[in-house]
Amino acid sequence: QKEVEQDPGPLSVPEGAIVSLNCTYSNSAFQYFMWYRQYSRKGPELLMYTYSSGNKEDGRFTAQVDKSSKYISLFIRDSQPSDSATYLCAMSALAGGTSYGKLTFGQGTILTVHP
Amino acid sequence: NAGVTQTPKFQVLKTGQSMTLQCAQDMNHEYMSWYRQDPGMGLRLIHYSVGAGITDQGEVPNGYNVSRSTTEDFPLRLLSAAPSQTSVYFCASSRLTTSYNSPLHFGNGTRLTVT
């Protein structure tokens, strides 16, 4: 069983829809949770970063962490065609740059938002 | 504003050939790493470095060598390419800090095919 599971999709939604992307994990030591966005033929870029449980909002994006259920989500409101990308969750037990030898990624979910 | 630069963008090798994937960053980041990305597998860490002269293995190091002689450069060497090494390779760098505001910066990848 993988430490981090993410439904690869693909997910196709109409413009303006609310999108929900999810990851589950098995390692209870994970405390730092990230979402990366990857456009086609590009490298991933950090979208959201949260620590421990709770919600974090940034514009149209909301990240949720439920450590008791070992479940994290990314919600995209009023989705746009420019949101079409692969979304990867990532998590670690340690903070910042010292953690990156132990950063675990999900498989990525391919999202298409059509006009 | 170059960030992380990877060369070449594409490469085709025959089984048994050797090559070096280049990675350079101009952000003075201490931490540098190599990932491979395969369908359904997400990003998997190959090797990483926390500074010049210091390297360590990640999740999938076999068949790959690295060295770090300068802060800026972190080349990845394939000594004898195998078809199983067909993948997209990403280099990433970060400041080495416990702050969670030090995200990974990725290059745009090298697409390698081994026939």
mmCIF file of C-alpha atoms in Angstrom, chain A residues 17-62:
data_model
loop_
_atom_site.group_PDB
_atom_site.id
_atom_site.type_symbol
_atom_site.label_atom_id
_atom_site.label_comp_id
_atom_site.label_asym_id
_atom_site.label_seq_id
_atom_site.Cartn_x
_atom_site.Cartn_y
_atom_site.Cartn_z
ATOM 1 C CA ALA A 17 -17.876 24.273 -11.187
ATOM 2 C CA ILE A 18 -16.537 23.580 -7.714
ATOM 3 C CA VAL A 19 -13.732 21.030 -7.889
ATOM 4 C CA SER A 20 -12.750 18.729 -5.039
ATOM 5 C CA LEU A 21 -9.383 16.953 -5.123
ATOM 6 C CA ASN A 22 -8.438 14.517 -2.394
ATOM 7 C CA CYS A 23 -5.585 12.476 -0.927
ATOM 8 C CA THR A 24 -5.493 9.900 1.816
ATOM 9 C CA TYR A 25 -2.387 8.869 3.691
ATOM 10 C CA SER A 26 -1.304 6.220 6.141
ATOM 11 C CA ASN A 27 1.657 7.793 7.973
ATOM 12 C CA SER A 28 0.392 9.511 11.124
ATOM 13 C CA ALA A 29 3.703 11.397 11.449
ATOM 14 C CA PHE A 30 2.851 13.643 8.487
ATOM 15 C CA GLN A 31 2.247 17.210 9.682
ATOM 16 C CA TYR A 32 2.966 19.391 6.658
ATOM 17 C CA PHE A 33 0.701 19.164 3.647
ATOM 18 C CA MET A 34 1.151 20.725 0.252
ATOM 19 C CA TRP A 35 -0.623 20.968 -3.064
ATOM 20 C CA TYR A 36 1.393 21.434 -6.241
ATOM 21 C CA ARG A 37 -0.020 22.359 -9.650
ATOM 22 C CA GLN A 38 1.686 21.060 -12.790
ATOM 23 C CA TYR A 39 0.846 22.378 -16.243
ATOM 24 C CA SER A 40 1.521 20.186 -19.250
ATOM 25 C CA ARG A 41 5.256 19.849 -20.010
ATOM 26 C CA LYS A 42 6.182 22.017 -17.021
ATOM 27 C CA GLY A 43 7.533 21.364 -13.560
ATOM 28 C CA PRO A 44 5.236 21.396 -10.507
ATOM 29 C CA GLU A 45 4.746 24.681 -8.651
ATOM 30 C CA LEU A 46 3.600 25.097 -5.066
ATOM 31 C CA LEU A 47 -0.050 26.115 -4.784
ATOM 32 C CA MET A 48 -0.941 25.701 -1.099
ATOM 33 C CA TYR A 49 0.889 24.791 2.109
ATOM 34 C CA THR A 50 -0.803 23.878 5.402
ATOM 35 C CA TYR A 51 0.371 22.689 8.754
ATOM 36 C CA SER A 52 -1.556 20.193 10.880
ATOM 37 C CA SER A 53 -5.360 20.118 10.744
ATOM 38 C CA GLY A 54 -7.714 22.855 9.606
ATOM 39 C CA ASN A 55 -8.500 24.994 6.591
ATOM 40 C CA LYS A 56 -6.467 27.491 4.605
ATOM 41 C CA GLU A 57 -7.939 29.737 1.954
ATOM 42 C CA ASP A 58 -6.176 31.597 -0.861
ATOM 43 C CA GLY A 59 -8.457 33.240 -3.385
ATOM 44 C CA ARG A 60 -10.475 30.544 -5.140
ATOM 45 C CA PHE A 61 -8.476 27.751 -3.503
ATOM 46 C CA THR A 62 -9.136 26.151 -0.108
#
